[in-house]
Short mmCIF file of C-alpha atoms and ligand atoms in Angstrom, two decimals:
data_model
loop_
_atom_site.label_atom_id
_atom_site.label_comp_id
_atom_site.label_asym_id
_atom_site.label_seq_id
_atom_site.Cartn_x
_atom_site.Cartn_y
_atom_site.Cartn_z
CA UNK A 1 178.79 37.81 59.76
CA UNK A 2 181.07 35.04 58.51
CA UNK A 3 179.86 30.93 59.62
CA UNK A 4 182.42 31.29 62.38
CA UNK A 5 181.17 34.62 63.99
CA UNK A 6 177.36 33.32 63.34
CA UNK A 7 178.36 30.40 65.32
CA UNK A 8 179.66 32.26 68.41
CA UNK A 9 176.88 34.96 68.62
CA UNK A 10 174.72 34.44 71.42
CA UNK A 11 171.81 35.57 71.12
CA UNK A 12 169.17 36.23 73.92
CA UNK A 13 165.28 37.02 73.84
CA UNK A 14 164.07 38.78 76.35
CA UNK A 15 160.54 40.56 77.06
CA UNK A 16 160.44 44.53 78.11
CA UNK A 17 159.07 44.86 81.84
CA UNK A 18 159.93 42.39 84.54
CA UNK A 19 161.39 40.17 83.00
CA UNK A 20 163.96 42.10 81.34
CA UNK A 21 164.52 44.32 84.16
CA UNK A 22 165.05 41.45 86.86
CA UNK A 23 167.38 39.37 83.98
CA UNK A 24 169.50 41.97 84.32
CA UNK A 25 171.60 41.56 87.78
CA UNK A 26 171.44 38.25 86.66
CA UNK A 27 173.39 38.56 83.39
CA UNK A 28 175.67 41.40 85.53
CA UNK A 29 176.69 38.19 87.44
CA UNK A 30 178.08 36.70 84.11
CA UNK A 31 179.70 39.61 83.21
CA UNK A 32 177.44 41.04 81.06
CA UNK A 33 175.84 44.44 80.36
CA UNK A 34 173.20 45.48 78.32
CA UNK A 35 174.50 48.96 76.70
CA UNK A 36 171.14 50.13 75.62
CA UNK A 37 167.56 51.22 77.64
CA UNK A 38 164.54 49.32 76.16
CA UNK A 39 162.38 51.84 77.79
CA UNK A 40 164.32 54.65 76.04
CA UNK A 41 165.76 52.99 72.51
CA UNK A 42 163.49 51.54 70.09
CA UNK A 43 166.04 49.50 68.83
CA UNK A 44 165.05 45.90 69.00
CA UNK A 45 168.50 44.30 68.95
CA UNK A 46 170.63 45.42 71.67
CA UNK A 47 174.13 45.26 72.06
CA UNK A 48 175.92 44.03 75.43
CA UNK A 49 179.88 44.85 76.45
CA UNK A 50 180.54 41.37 74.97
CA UNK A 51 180.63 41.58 71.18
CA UNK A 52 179.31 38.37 70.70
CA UNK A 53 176.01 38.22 72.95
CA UNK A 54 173.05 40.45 72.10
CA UNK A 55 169.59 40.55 73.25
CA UNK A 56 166.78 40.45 71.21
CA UNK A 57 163.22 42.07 72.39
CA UNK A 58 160.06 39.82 71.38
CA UNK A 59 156.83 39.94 73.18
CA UNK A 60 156.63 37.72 76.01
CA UNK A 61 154.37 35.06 74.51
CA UNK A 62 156.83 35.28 71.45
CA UNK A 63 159.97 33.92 73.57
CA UNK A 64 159.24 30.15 73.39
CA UNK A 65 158.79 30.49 69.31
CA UNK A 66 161.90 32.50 69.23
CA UNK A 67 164.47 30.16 71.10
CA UNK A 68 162.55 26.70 69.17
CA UNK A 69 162.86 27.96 65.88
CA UNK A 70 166.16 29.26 66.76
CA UNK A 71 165.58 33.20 66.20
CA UNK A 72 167.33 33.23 70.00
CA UNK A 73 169.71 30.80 71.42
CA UNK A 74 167.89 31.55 74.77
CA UNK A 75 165.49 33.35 76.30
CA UNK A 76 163.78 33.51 79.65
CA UNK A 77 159.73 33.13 79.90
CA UNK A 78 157.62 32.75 82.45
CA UNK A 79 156.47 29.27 83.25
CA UNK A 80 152.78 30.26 82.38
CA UNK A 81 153.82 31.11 78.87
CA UNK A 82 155.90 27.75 78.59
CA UNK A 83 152.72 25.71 79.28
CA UNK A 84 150.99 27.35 77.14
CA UNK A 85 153.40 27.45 74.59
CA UNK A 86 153.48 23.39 74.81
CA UNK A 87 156.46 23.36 76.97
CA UNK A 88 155.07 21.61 79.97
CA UNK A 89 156.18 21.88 83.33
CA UNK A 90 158.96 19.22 83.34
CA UNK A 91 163.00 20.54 83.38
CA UNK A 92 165.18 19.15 80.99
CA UNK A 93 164.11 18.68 77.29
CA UNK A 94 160.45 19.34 76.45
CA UNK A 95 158.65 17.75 73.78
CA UNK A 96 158.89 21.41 72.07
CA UNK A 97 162.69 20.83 71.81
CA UNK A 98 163.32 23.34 73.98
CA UNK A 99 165.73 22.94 76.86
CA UNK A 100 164.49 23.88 80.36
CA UNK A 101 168.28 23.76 82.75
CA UNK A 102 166.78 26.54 84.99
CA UNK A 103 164.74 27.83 86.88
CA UNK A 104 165.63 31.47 87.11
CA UNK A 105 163.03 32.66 90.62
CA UNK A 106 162.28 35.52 89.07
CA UNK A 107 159.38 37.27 88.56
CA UNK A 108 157.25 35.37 90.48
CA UNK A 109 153.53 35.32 90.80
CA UNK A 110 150.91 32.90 90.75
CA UNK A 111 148.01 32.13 88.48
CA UNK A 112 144.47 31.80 90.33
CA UNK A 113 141.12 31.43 89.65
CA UNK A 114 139.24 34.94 91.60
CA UNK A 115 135.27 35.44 90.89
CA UNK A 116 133.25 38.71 92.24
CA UNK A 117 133.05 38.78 95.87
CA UNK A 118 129.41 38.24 95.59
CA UNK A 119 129.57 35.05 93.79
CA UNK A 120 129.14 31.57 95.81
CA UNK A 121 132.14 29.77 93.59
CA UNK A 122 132.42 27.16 96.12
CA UNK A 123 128.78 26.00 96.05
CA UNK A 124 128.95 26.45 92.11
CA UNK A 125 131.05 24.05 92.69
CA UNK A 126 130.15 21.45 95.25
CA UNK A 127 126.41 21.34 93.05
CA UNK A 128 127.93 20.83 90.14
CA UNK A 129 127.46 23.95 88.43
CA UNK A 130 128.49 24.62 84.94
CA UNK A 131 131.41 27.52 85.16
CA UNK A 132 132.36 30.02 82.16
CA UNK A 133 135.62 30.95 83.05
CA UNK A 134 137.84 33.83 80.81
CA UNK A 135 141.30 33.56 79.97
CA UNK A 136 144.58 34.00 78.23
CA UNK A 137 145.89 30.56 79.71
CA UNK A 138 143.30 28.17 78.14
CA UNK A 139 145.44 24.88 78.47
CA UNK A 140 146.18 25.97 81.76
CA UNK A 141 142.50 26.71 83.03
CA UNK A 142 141.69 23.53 80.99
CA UNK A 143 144.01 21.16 82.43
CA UNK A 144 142.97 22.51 86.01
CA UNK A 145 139.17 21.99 86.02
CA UNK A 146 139.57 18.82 84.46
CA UNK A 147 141.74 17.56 87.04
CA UNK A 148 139.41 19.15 89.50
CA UNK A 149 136.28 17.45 87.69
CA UNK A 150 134.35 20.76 86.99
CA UNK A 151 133.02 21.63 83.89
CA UNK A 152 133.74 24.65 82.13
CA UNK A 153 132.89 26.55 78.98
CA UNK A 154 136.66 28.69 78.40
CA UNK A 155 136.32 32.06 77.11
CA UNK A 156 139.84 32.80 75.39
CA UNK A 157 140.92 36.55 76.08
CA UNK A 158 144.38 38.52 75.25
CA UNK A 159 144.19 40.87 78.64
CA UNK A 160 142.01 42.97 81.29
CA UNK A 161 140.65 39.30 82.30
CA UNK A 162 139.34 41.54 85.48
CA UNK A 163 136.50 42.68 83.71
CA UNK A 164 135.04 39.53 82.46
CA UNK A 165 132.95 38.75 85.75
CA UNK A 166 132.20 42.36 86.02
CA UNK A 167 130.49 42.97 83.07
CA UNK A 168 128.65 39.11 82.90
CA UNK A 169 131.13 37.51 80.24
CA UNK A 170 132.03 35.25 82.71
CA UNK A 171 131.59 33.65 86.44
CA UNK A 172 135.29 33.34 86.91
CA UNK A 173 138.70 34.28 85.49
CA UNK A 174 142.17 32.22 85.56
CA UNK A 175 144.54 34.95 85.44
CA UNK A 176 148.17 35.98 86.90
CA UNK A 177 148.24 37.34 90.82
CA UNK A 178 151.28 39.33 91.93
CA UNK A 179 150.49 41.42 94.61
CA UNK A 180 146.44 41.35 94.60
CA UNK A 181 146.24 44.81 93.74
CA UNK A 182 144.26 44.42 90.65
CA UNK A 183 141.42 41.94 91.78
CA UNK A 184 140.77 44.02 94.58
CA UNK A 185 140.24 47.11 92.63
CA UNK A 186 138.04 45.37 90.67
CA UNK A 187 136.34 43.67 93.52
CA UNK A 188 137.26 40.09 92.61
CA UNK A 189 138.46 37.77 95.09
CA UNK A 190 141.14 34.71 94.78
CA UNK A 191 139.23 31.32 95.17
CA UNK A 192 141.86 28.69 93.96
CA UNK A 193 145.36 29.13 93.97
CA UNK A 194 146.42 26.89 90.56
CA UNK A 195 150.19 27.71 90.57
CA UNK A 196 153.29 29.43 91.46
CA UNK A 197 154.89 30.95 88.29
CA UNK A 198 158.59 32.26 87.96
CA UNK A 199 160.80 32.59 85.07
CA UNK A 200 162.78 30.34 83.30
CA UNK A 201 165.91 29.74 81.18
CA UNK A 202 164.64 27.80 77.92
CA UNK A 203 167.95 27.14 75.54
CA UNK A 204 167.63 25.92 71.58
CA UNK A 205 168.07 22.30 71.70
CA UNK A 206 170.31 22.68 68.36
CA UNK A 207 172.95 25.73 70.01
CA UNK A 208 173.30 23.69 73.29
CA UNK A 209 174.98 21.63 71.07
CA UNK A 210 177.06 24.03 68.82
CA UNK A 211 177.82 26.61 70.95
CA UNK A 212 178.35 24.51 74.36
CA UNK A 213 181.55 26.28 75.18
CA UNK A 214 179.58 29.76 75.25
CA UNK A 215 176.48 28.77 76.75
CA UNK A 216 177.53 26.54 79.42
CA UNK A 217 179.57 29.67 81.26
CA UNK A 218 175.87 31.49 80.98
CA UNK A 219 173.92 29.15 82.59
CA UNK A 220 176.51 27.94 85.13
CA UNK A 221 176.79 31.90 86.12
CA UNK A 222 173.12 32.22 86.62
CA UNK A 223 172.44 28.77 87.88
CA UNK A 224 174.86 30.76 91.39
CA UNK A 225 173.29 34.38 91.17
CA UNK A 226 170.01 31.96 91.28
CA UNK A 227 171.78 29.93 94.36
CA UNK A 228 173.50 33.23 95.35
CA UNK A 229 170.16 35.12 95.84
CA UNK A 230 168.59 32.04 97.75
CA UNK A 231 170.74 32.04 100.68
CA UNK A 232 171.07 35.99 100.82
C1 PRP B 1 149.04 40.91 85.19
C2 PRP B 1 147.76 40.14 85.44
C3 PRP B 1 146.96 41.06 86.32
C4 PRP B 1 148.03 41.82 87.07
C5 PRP B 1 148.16 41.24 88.46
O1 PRP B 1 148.85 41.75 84.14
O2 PRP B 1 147.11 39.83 84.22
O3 PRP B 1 146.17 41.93 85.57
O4 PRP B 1 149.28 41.63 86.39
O5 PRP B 1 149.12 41.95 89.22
P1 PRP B 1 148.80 42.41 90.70
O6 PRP B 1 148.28 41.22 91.45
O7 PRP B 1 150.14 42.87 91.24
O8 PRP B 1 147.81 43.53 90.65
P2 PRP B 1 150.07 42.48 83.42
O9 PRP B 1 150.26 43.82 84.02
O10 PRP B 1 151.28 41.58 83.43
O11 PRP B 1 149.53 42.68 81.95
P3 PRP B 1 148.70 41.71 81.00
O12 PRP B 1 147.26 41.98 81.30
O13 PRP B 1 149.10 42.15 79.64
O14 PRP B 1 149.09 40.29 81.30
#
Protein backbone atom coordinates (compact mmCIF):
# COMPACT_ATOMS: atom_id res chain seq x y z
CA UNK A 1 0.00 0.00 0.00
CA UNK A 2 1.61 3.21 -1.25
CA UNK A 3 1.08 6.75 1.35
CA UNK A 4 -1.71 7.65 -1.05
CA UNK A 5 -3.75 4.33 -0.95
CA UNK A 6 -2.94 4.14 3.04
CA UNK A 7 -4.50 7.46 3.20
CA UNK A 8 -7.81 6.57 1.49
CA UNK A 9 -8.39 3.13 3.18
CA UNK A 10 -11.09 3.22 5.51
CA UNK A 11 -10.95 1.12 7.85
CA UNK A 12 -13.82 -0.04 10.23
CA UNK A 13 -13.85 -2.14 13.60
CA UNK A 14 -16.58 -3.87 14.26
CA UNK A 15 -17.53 -6.65 16.99
CA UNK A 16 -19.10 -10.24 15.78
CA UNK A 17 -22.84 -10.54 17.12
CA UNK A 18 -25.18 -7.60 17.29
CA UNK A 19 -23.36 -5.24 16.61
CA UNK A 20 -21.98 -6.35 13.45
CA UNK A 21 -25.07 -7.86 12.30
CA UNK A 22 -27.36 -4.66 12.91
CA UNK A 23 -24.22 -2.30 11.31
CA UNK A 24 -24.90 -3.93 8.44
CA UNK A 25 -28.27 -2.39 6.77
CA UNK A 26 -26.71 0.49 8.00
CA UNK A 27 -23.52 0.46 5.91
CA UNK A 28 -26.02 -1.12 2.90
CA UNK A 29 -27.48 2.46 3.14
CA UNK A 30 -23.98 3.90 2.18
CA UNK A 31 -23.48 1.64 -0.38
CA UNK A 32 -21.54 -0.74 1.16
CA UNK A 33 -21.31 -4.55 1.46
CA UNK A 34 -19.44 -6.69 3.49
CA UNK A 35 -18.30 -9.68 1.00
CA UNK A 36 -17.39 -12.07 3.70
CA UNK A 37 -19.54 -14.06 6.79
CA UNK A 38 -17.82 -13.53 10.20
CA UNK A 39 -19.79 -16.41 11.43
CA UNK A 40 -18.42 -18.57 8.58
CA UNK A 41 -14.71 -16.99 7.62
CA UNK A 42 -12.11 -16.73 10.14
CA UNK A 43 -10.58 -14.11 8.39
CA UNK A 44 -10.26 -11.09 10.56
CA UNK A 45 -10.00 -8.41 7.86
CA UNK A 46 -12.84 -8.37 5.60
CA UNK A 47 -13.21 -6.96 2.39
CA UNK A 48 -16.37 -4.77 1.30
CA UNK A 49 -17.49 -4.03 -2.66
CA UNK A 50 -15.56 -0.76 -2.15
CA UNK A 51 -11.83 -1.41 -2.49
CA UNK A 52 -10.92 1.06 -0.17
CA UNK A 53 -13.13 0.35 3.09
CA UNK A 54 -12.59 -2.85 5.06
CA UNK A 55 -13.74 -4.00 8.33
CA UNK A 56 -11.71 -5.14 10.90
CA UNK A 57 -13.10 -7.73 13.74
CA UNK A 58 -11.79 -6.85 17.43
CA UNK A 59 -13.60 -7.85 20.51
CA UNK A 60 -16.10 -5.49 21.59
CA UNK A 61 -14.25 -3.99 24.55
CA UNK A 62 -11.25 -3.73 22.02
CA UNK A 63 -13.17 -1.12 19.64
CA UNK A 64 -12.47 2.11 21.61
CA UNK A 65 -8.48 1.12 21.72
CA UNK A 66 -8.67 0.31 18.10
CA UNK A 67 -10.20 3.62 16.58
CA UNK A 68 -7.82 5.92 19.48
CA UNK A 69 -4.73 4.43 18.60
CA UNK A 70 -5.78 4.48 15.10
CA UNK A 71 -5.77 0.54 14.27
CA UNK A 72 -9.53 1.61 12.80
CA UNK A 73 -10.61 4.88 11.47
CA UNK A 74 -14.03 3.97 13.07
CA UNK A 75 -15.78 1.66 14.78
CA UNK A 76 -19.13 1.35 16.49
CA UNK A 77 -19.32 0.34 20.43
CA UNK A 78 -21.81 0.29 22.66
CA UNK A 79 -22.12 3.23 24.96
CA UNK A 80 -21.39 0.93 28.05
CA UNK A 81 -18.04 0.05 26.62
CA UNK A 82 -17.29 3.85 25.80
CA UNK A 83 -17.70 4.74 29.52
CA UNK A 84 -15.81 2.34 30.48
CA UNK A 85 -13.29 2.75 28.07
CA UNK A 86 -12.97 6.59 29.39
CA UNK A 87 -15.10 7.92 26.70
CA UNK A 88 -17.83 9.45 28.74
CA UNK A 89 -21.20 10.01 27.77
CA UNK A 90 -20.84 13.45 26.08
CA UNK A 91 -21.06 13.62 21.83
CA UNK A 92 -18.50 15.36 20.15
CA UNK A 93 -14.78 14.95 21.14
CA UNK A 94 -14.03 12.97 24.31
CA UNK A 95 -11.17 13.48 26.42
CA UNK A 96 -9.97 9.95 24.87
CA UNK A 97 -9.63 11.76 21.48
CA UNK A 98 -12.13 9.93 20.14
CA UNK A 99 -14.93 11.50 18.14
CA UNK A 100 -18.52 10.64 19.14
CA UNK A 101 -20.87 12.37 15.74
CA UNK A 102 -23.47 9.56 16.31
CA UNK A 103 -25.51 7.89 17.87
CA UNK A 104 -26.24 4.84 15.80
CA UNK A 105 -29.88 3.28 17.99
CA UNK A 106 -28.73 0.17 17.65
CA UNK A 107 -28.47 -2.53 19.74
CA UNK A 108 -30.12 -1.24 22.48
CA UNK A 109 -30.43 -2.44 26.00
CA UNK A 110 -30.05 -1.10 29.29
CA UNK A 111 -27.69 -1.68 32.17
CA UNK A 112 -29.49 -2.36 35.69
CA UNK A 113 -28.76 -3.27 38.93
CA UNK A 114 -31.17 -6.92 39.58
CA UNK A 115 -30.54 -8.85 43.11
CA UNK A 116 -32.32 -12.42 43.94
CA UNK A 117 -35.93 -12.08 44.28
CA UNK A 118 -35.58 -12.88 47.87
CA UNK A 119 -33.36 -10.09 48.72
CA UNK A 120 -34.89 -6.74 50.41
CA UNK A 121 -32.44 -4.32 48.10
CA UNK A 122 -34.60 -1.47 48.86
CA UNK A 123 -34.37 -1.66 52.67
CA UNK A 124 -30.53 -2.52 52.17
CA UNK A 125 -30.78 0.51 51.04
CA UNK A 126 -32.96 2.95 52.90
CA UNK A 127 -30.76 1.47 56.34
CA UNK A 128 -27.81 2.10 54.96
CA UNK A 129 -26.54 -1.18 54.25
CA UNK A 130 -23.17 -1.90 52.89
CA UNK A 131 -23.79 -3.55 49.17
CA UNK A 132 -21.15 -5.94 47.28
CA UNK A 133 -22.16 -5.56 43.94
CA UNK A 134 -20.33 -7.76 40.78
CA UNK A 135 -19.46 -6.42 37.58
CA UNK A 136 -17.79 -5.91 34.27
CA UNK A 137 -18.80 -2.08 34.29
CA UNK A 138 -16.91 -0.95 37.46
CA UNK A 139 -16.79 2.89 36.59
CA UNK A 140 -20.20 2.56 35.68
CA UNK A 141 -21.56 0.75 38.94
CA UNK A 142 -19.10 3.17 40.69
CA UNK A 143 -20.22 6.36 39.40
CA UNK A 144 -23.94 5.20 40.07
CA UNK A 145 -23.88 4.38 43.82
CA UNK A 146 -21.90 7.26 44.46
CA UNK A 147 -24.29 9.51 42.97
CA UNK A 148 -26.94 7.55 44.73
CA UNK A 149 -24.92 7.81 48.16
CA UNK A 150 -24.68 3.98 48.81
CA UNK A 151 -21.73 2.31 49.61
CA UNK A 152 -20.39 -0.47 47.83
CA UNK A 153 -17.53 -2.93 47.83
CA UNK A 154 -17.25 -3.69 43.53
CA UNK A 155 -16.42 -7.11 42.63
CA UNK A 156 -14.82 -6.80 38.99
CA UNK A 157 -16.01 -9.83 36.73
CA UNK A 158 -15.46 -10.57 32.77
CA UNK A 159 -19.14 -12.38 32.30
CA UNK A 160 -22.05 -14.75 33.75
CA UNK A 161 -22.55 -11.68 36.34
CA UNK A 162 -26.01 -13.80 36.94
CA UNK A 163 -24.41 -16.07 39.14
CA UNK A 164 -22.75 -13.81 41.53
CA UNK A 165 -25.89 -13.39 43.91
CA UNK A 166 -26.65 -16.97 43.39
CA UNK A 167 -23.82 -18.51 44.65
CA UNK A 168 -23.12 -15.57 47.68
CA UNK A 169 -20.27 -13.57 45.79
CA UNK A 170 -22.41 -10.84 45.83
CA UNK A 171 -25.89 -9.03 46.97
CA UNK A 172 -26.31 -7.40 43.62
CA UNK A 173 -25.03 -7.28 40.03
CA UNK A 174 -24.81 -4.16 37.48
CA UNK A 175 -25.07 -5.89 34.32
CA UNK A 176 -26.65 -5.41 30.62
CA UNK A 177 -30.72 -6.14 30.28
CA UNK A 178 -32.09 -6.80 26.80
CA UNK A 179 -35.04 -8.68 26.94
CA UNK A 180 -35.02 -10.02 30.77
CA UNK A 181 -34.63 -13.41 29.74
CA UNK A 182 -31.52 -14.12 31.58
CA UNK A 183 -32.30 -12.65 35.15
CA UNK A 184 -35.36 -14.46 35.18
CA UNK A 185 -33.85 -17.77 34.52
CA UNK A 186 -31.67 -17.16 37.10
CA UNK A 187 -34.27 -15.79 39.40
CA UNK A 188 -32.87 -12.27 39.72
CA UNK A 189 -35.01 -9.38 39.51
CA UNK A 190 -34.29 -5.65 38.03
CA UNK A 191 -34.22 -3.11 41.00
CA UNK A 192 -32.66 0.09 39.37
CA UNK A 193 -32.73 0.90 35.94
CA UNK A 194 -29.05 2.91 35.55
CA UNK A 195 -29.17 3.45 31.73
CA UNK A 196 -30.27 3.04 28.28
CA UNK A 197 -27.34 1.77 26.11
CA UNK A 198 -27.19 1.79 22.17
CA UNK A 199 -24.38 1.87 19.85
CA UNK A 200 -22.32 4.43 18.68
CA UNK A 201 -20.13 5.79 15.85
CA UNK A 202 -16.64 6.74 17.55
CA UNK A 203 -14.19 8.20 14.56
CA UNK A 204 -10.10 8.70 15.10
CA UNK A 205 -9.73 12.24 15.92
CA UNK A 206 -6.46 12.24 13.54
CA UNK A 207 -8.51 10.53 10.09
CA UNK A 208 -11.49 12.96 10.61
CA UNK A 209 -9.01 15.17 9.64
CA UNK A 210 -7.11 13.37 6.76
CA UNK A 211 -9.56 11.51 5.27
CA UNK A 212 -12.65 14.08 5.64
CA UNK A 213 -13.71 13.64 2.08
CA UNK A 214 -14.25 9.74 2.74
CA UNK A 215 -15.60 9.78 6.06
CA UNK A 216 -17.95 12.56 5.96
CA UNK A 217 -20.20 10.59 3.06
CA UNK A 218 -20.16 7.58 5.90
CA UNK A 219 -21.44 9.29 8.60
CA UNK A 220 -23.80 11.64 6.70
CA UNK A 221 -25.32 8.18 5.13
CA UNK A 222 -25.86 6.68 8.48
CA UNK A 223 -26.63 9.80 10.36
CA UNK A 224 -30.39 9.24 7.58
CA UNK A 225 -30.66 5.30 7.80
CA UNK A 226 -30.44 6.44 11.71
CA UNK A 227 -33.21 9.33 10.89
CA UNK A 228 -34.64 6.98 8.19
CA UNK A 229 -35.38 4.13 10.70
CA UNK A 230 -36.86 6.70 13.32
CA UNK A 231 -39.76 7.81 11.44
CA UNK A 232 -40.43 4.28 9.78
C1 LIG B 1 -25.63 -9.90 28.04
C2 LIG B 1 -25.77 -9.60 29.51
C3 LIG B 1 -26.77 -10.62 30.00
C4 LIG B 1 -27.62 -10.86 28.77
C5 LIG B 1 -28.92 -10.10 28.90
O1 LIG B 1 -24.71 -10.89 27.88
O2 LIG B 1 -24.53 -9.70 30.17
O3 LIG B 1 -26.14 -11.80 30.41
O4 LIG B 1 -26.91 -10.35 27.63
O5 LIG B 1 -29.76 -10.33 27.80
P1 LIG B 1 -31.30 -10.69 28.01
O6 LIG B 1 -31.87 -9.66 28.95
O7 LIG B 1 -31.89 -10.58 26.63
O8 LIG B 1 -31.39 -12.07 28.56
P2 LIG B 1 -24.09 -11.24 26.46
O9 LIG B 1 -24.86 -12.34 25.85
O10 LIG B 1 -23.98 -9.99 25.63
O11 LIG B 1 -22.66 -11.79 26.83
P3 LIG B 1 -21.59 -11.30 27.90
O12 LIG B 1 -21.93 -12.02 29.16
O13 LIG B 1 -20.30 -11.75 27.30
O14 LIG B 1 -21.69 -9.81 28.03
Amino acid sequence: MNGNEKNTMLTLALSKGRIFDETMPLLKAAGIEVLEDPEKSRKLILPTNHANVRVVLVRASDVPTYVQYGGADLGVTGLDTLIEHGGGVAGGVATTGLYQPLDLQIAKCRMSVAVRSDFDYAAMVKQGARLKVATKYTTIARDFFATKGVHVDLVKLYGSMELAPLTGLADAIVDLVSTGNTLKANHLVEVERIMDISSRLVVNQASIKLKMAHIRPLIDAFAQAVDARKVG
